[in-house]
Amino acid sequence: MSSRENHVPKGATLPDIQILDNDIWATRVPHPEFKMLRAHDPVAWFDEPDGNSGFWAVTRLDDLVAVHRDHRTFSSQVGGTELEELERDPEAREARRTMLETDPPEHTRIRKLVSRSFTRRAIEKWESTARALIAETIDGALAEGKVDFVDAVARRLPIQMISKLLGVPDRDAEELFHWADSVVYHADPDFSDVLYDKDDTDPYRLLPFRSPNSLKVFEYAQQLAAEKTRRPESDVVSMLAGSDDLTPREFQTFFLLLVIAGNETTRHSLSHGALALAEFPDQLHRLRENPNLIDTASEEVLRWACPQIHFRRTATGDTTLAGVPISAGDKVVTWYISANYDESAFTDPFTLDLGRDPNPHVTFGGGGPHICLGAWLARLEVRVFLDEVAKRIDRIHLVGKPERIRSNFINGLKYLPLELEAIN
């Protein structure tokens, strides 16, 4: 970390702080570093070691919300939402553009194509399906006793649910989501053969996340769209395949976005939620004794888990944020995982409190046009999961060391050894 010439940090001079290194994220969330930034330099300048221009790190909740609600000043479209500076490579920027990398009215146009399938009312119709799936999954895990919770429970429900919404046949789901994992976990050697921060990924610069497996997802998307065109059903891909509002590449990147986003938020919320219940067993007992806490409990698990670590915006003109001057063209990176533990917004944020109210977490974004399309789906899945856990599980024990995904972009667990103790 270093201060930019026109930036005067508030408070004490900070030591060298690292929040980008994927190796750090493979072992822990750098909460102490974020706490120091929130206290002394909440809009802090970071140089980047890879020749990029550097960025402003936004770590307090109120400032993050201000950025996300002002898309005219802080654009997703100008430079994208990743740290990679695609504005230097217009061909790659256009090839890799998804709905995330657009501003209104373009963002609104694309989002409207599927938004009706993700409204609260539309998602609530899936509750019985989600409940049956998670009950069966938990019962299976209880029968085994000791399980890798990620593989046995957390990974299964969101894949099954988003597959049904999209119209992906069960026979294809496992392979499709294996590809998707390798795309978004592109810095973890357990998932990807090509690591974006270690290998030469220039041959794949026109592909999302510079991942060659993006092509496999694209090819599958086109095959599925062709099938749905011949035999349309009441699913999202049938809806998109019958629309003339997307180019073939827009459809491919939109499909990839839905596959990844519809899976990751819930998978890691369930994993982190189960680990938190093992660490705070009183909260599982509290929920069992007070089932009316289910809604606040769901929001607290979503705050706690915070699967999305950060997103980028680009300043469209000279401006200020929290009194810090920001120049046109500067990268502004909002750190969700810091904002969700902001002491000025949450009392005792490092304690799981299933009755926390209010709970202004930003797991789904800070408002504005980019509020998460799948928020109601994730809420449904987390709520049903917690409800069924409280009915079936008396105690959750951690029986080994969890393993984190090597990523400064996704806050995920890839291995979580738990012993589940059934209610007698």
PDB file of C-alpha atoms in Angstrom, residues 287-387:
ATOM      1  CA  LEU A 287     -32.902 -20.420  16.554  1.00  0.00           C
ATOM      2  CA  ARG A 288     -34.383 -23.776  17.520  1.00  0.00           C
ATOM      3  CA  GLU A 289     -36.052 -22.214  20.560  1.00  0.00           C
ATOM      4  CA  ASN A 290     -37.198 -19.145  18.601  1.00  0.00           C
ATOM      5  CA  PRO A 291     -38.184 -20.147  15.037  1.00  0.00           C
ATOM      6  CA  ASN A 292     -39.542 -16.643  14.435  1.00  0.00           C
ATOM      7  CA  LEU A 293     -35.915 -15.500  14.171  1.00  0.00           C
ATOM      8  CA  ILE A 294     -35.563 -17.247  10.808  1.00  0.00           C
ATOM      9  CA  ASP A 295     -35.590 -14.053   8.725  1.00  0.00           C
ATOM     10  CA  THR A 296     -33.059 -12.164  10.844  1.00  0.00           C
ATOM     11  CA  ALA A 297     -30.993 -15.344  11.085  1.00  0.00           C
ATOM     12  CA  SER A 298     -30.871 -15.620   7.293  1.00  0.00           C
ATOM     13  CA  GLU A 299     -29.725 -12.015   6.895  1.00  0.00           C
ATOM     14  CA  GLU A 300     -27.055 -12.507   9.566  1.00  0.00           C
ATOM     15  CA  VAL A 301     -25.632 -15.576   7.849  1.00  0.00           C
ATOM     16  CA  LEU A 302     -25.548 -13.654   4.569  1.00  0.00           C
ATOM     17  CA  ARG A 303     -23.711 -10.774   6.280  1.00  0.00           C
ATOM     18  CA  TRP A 304     -21.306 -13.119   7.989  1.00  0.00           C
ATOM     19  CA  ALA A 305     -20.512 -15.184   4.900  1.00  0.00           C
ATOM     20  CA  CYS A 306     -20.154 -12.298   2.417  1.00  0.00           C
ATOM     21  CA  PRO A 307     -19.219 -14.497  -0.563  1.00  0.00           C
ATOM     22  CA  GLN A 308     -18.320 -11.570  -2.842  1.00  0.00           C
ATOM     23  CA  ILE A 309     -15.126  -9.921  -1.634  1.00  0.00           C
ATOM     24  CA  HIS A 310     -14.984  -6.850  -3.842  1.00  0.00           C
ATOM     25  CA  PHE A 311     -16.144  -5.183  -7.041  1.00  0.00           C
ATOM     26  CA  ARG A 312     -14.602  -2.360  -9.025  1.00  0.00           C
ATOM     27  CA  ARG A 313     -16.003   0.884 -10.389  1.00  0.00           C
ATOM     28  CA  THR A 314     -14.313   3.650 -12.409  1.00  0.00           C
ATOM     29  CA  ALA A 315     -14.651   7.369 -11.676  1.00  0.00           C
ATOM     30  CA  THR A 316     -16.151   9.140 -14.689  1.00  0.00           C
ATOM     31  CA  GLY A 317     -14.973  12.573 -13.533  1.00  0.00           C
ATOM     32  CA  ASP A 318     -13.108  14.322 -10.742  1.00  0.00           C
ATOM     33  CA  THR A 319     -14.987  13.820  -7.490  1.00  0.00           C
ATOM     34  CA  THR A 320     -14.552  13.256  -3.764  1.00  0.00           C
ATOM     35  CA  LEU A 321     -15.467  10.364  -1.510  1.00  0.00           C
ATOM     36  CA  ALA A 322     -15.337  10.704   2.276  1.00  0.00           C
ATOM     37  CA  GLY A 323     -13.352  13.887   1.707  1.00  0.00           C
ATOM     38  CA  VAL A 324     -10.739  12.169  -0.466  1.00  0.00           C
ATOM     39  CA  PRO A 325     -10.153  13.647  -3.953  1.00  0.00           C
ATOM     40  CA  ILE A 326     -10.593  11.077  -6.720  1.00  0.00           C
ATOM     41  CA  SER A 327      -9.594  11.781 -10.305  1.00  0.00           C
ATOM     42  CA  ALA A 328     -11.428  10.881 -13.503  1.00  0.00           C
ATOM     43  CA  GLY A 329     -10.380   7.421 -14.632  1.00  0.00           C
ATOM     44  CA  ASP A 330      -9.339   6.208 -11.187  1.00  0.00           C
ATOM     45  CA  LYS A 331     -10.291   2.693 -10.189  1.00  0.00           C
ATOM     46  CA  VAL A 332     -12.523   2.592  -7.099  1.00  0.00           C
ATOM     47  CA  VAL A 333     -12.791  -0.830  -5.455  1.00  0.00           C
ATOM     48  CA  THR A 334     -15.544  -1.486  -2.933  1.00  0.00           C
ATOM     49  CA  TRP A 335     -14.697  -4.163  -0.363  1.00  0.00           C
ATOM     50  CA  TYR A 336     -17.936  -5.847   0.635  1.00  0.00           C
ATOM     51  CA  ILE A 337     -16.257  -8.067   3.204  1.00  0.00           C
ATOM     52  CA  SER A 338     -14.913  -5.034   5.045  1.00  0.00           C
ATOM     53  CA  ALA A 339     -18.206  -3.127   4.905  1.00  0.00           C
ATOM     54  CA  ASN A 340     -20.090  -6.111   6.347  1.00  0.00           C
ATOM     55  CA  TYR A 341     -17.882  -5.952   9.443  1.00  0.00           C
ATOM     56  CA  ASP A 342     -17.868  -2.166   9.786  1.00  0.00           C
ATOM     57  CA  GLU A 343     -17.993  -1.309  13.494  1.00  0.00           C
ATOM     58  CA  SER A 344     -19.791   1.947  12.747  1.00  0.00           C
ATOM     59  CA  ALA A 345     -22.678   0.014  11.147  1.00  0.00           C
ATOM     60  CA  PHE A 346     -22.808  -3.204  13.205  1.00  0.00           C
ATOM     61  CA  THR A 347     -22.570  -3.707  16.950  1.00  0.00           C
ATOM     62  CA  ASP A 348     -19.994  -6.386  17.765  1.00  0.00           C
ATOM     63  CA  PRO A 349     -19.693  -7.429  14.096  1.00  0.00           C
ATOM     64  CA  PHE A 350     -17.414 -10.414  14.770  1.00  0.00           C
ATOM     65  CA  THR A 351     -20.065 -12.124  16.878  1.00  0.00           C
ATOM     66  CA  LEU A 352     -22.742 -14.137  15.095  1.00  0.00           C
ATOM     67  CA  ASP A 353     -26.112 -12.739  16.206  1.00  0.00           C
ATOM     68  CA  LEU A 354     -29.065 -14.484  14.567  1.00  0.00           C
ATOM     69  CA  GLY A 355     -31.391 -11.834  15.980  1.00  0.00           C
ATOM     70  CA  ARG A 356     -29.407  -8.894  14.600  1.00  0.00           C
ATOM     71  CA  ASP A 357     -31.817  -6.114  13.654  1.00  0.00           C
ATOM     72  CA  PRO A 358     -31.290  -3.831  11.848  1.00  0.00           C
ATOM     73  CA  ASN A 359     -28.787  -5.528   9.575  1.00  0.00           C
ATOM     74  CA  PRO A 360     -27.805  -3.254   6.661  1.00  0.00           C
ATOM     75  CA  HIS A 361     -25.336  -5.723   5.133  1.00  0.00           C
ATOM     76  CA  VAL A 362     -24.165  -5.284   1.557  1.00  0.00           C
ATOM     77  CA  THR A 363     -23.782  -8.933   0.552  1.00  0.00           C
ATOM     78  CA  PHE A 364     -26.084  -8.233  -2.407  1.00  0.00           C
ATOM     79  CA  GLY A 365     -24.502  -4.869  -3.161  1.00  0.00           C
ATOM     80  CA  GLY A 366     -25.069  -1.421  -1.784  1.00  0.00           C
ATOM     81  CA  GLY A 367     -28.208  -0.614  -3.734  1.00  0.00           C
ATOM     82  CA  GLY A 368     -28.421   1.057  -7.103  1.00  0.00           C
ATOM     83  CA  PRO A 369     -28.948  -0.665 -10.465  1.00  0.00           C
ATOM     84  CA  HIS A 370     -26.525  -3.526  -9.749  1.00  0.00           C
ATOM     85  CA  ILE A 371     -28.305  -4.902  -6.682  1.00  0.00           C
ATOM     86  CA  CYS A 372     -27.948  -8.686  -6.971  1.00  0.00           C
ATOM     87  CA  LEU A 373     -30.460 -10.199  -9.409  1.00  0.00           C
ATOM     88  CA  GLY A 374     -30.523 -13.484  -7.461  1.00  0.00           C
ATOM     89  CA  ALA A 375     -30.905 -11.974  -3.984  1.00  0.00           C
ATOM     90  CA  TRP A 376     -34.333 -13.502  -3.350  1.00  0.00           C
ATOM     91  CA  LEU A 377     -33.156 -16.913  -4.524  1.00  0.00           C
ATOM     92  CA  ALA A 378     -30.179 -16.811  -2.162  1.00  0.00           C
ATOM     93  CA  ARG A 379     -32.389 -15.637   0.697  1.00  0.00           C
ATOM     94  CA  LEU A 380     -34.839 -18.478   0.084  1.00  0.00           C
ATOM     95  CA  GLU A 381     -32.107 -21.113   0.037  1.00  0.00           C
ATOM     96  CA  VAL A 382     -30.387 -19.790   3.176  1.00  0.00           C
ATOM     97  CA  ARG A 383     -33.697 -19.473   5.036  1.00  0.00           C
ATOM     98  CA  VAL A 384     -34.825 -22.999   4.173  1.00  0.00           C
ATOM     99  CA  PHE A 385     -31.378 -24.365   5.026  1.00  0.00           C
ATOM    100  CA  LEU A 386     -31.364 -22.756   8.479  1.00  0.00           C
ATOM    101  CA  ASP A 387     -34.933 -23.852   9.150  1.00  0.00           C
TER     102      ASP A 387
END
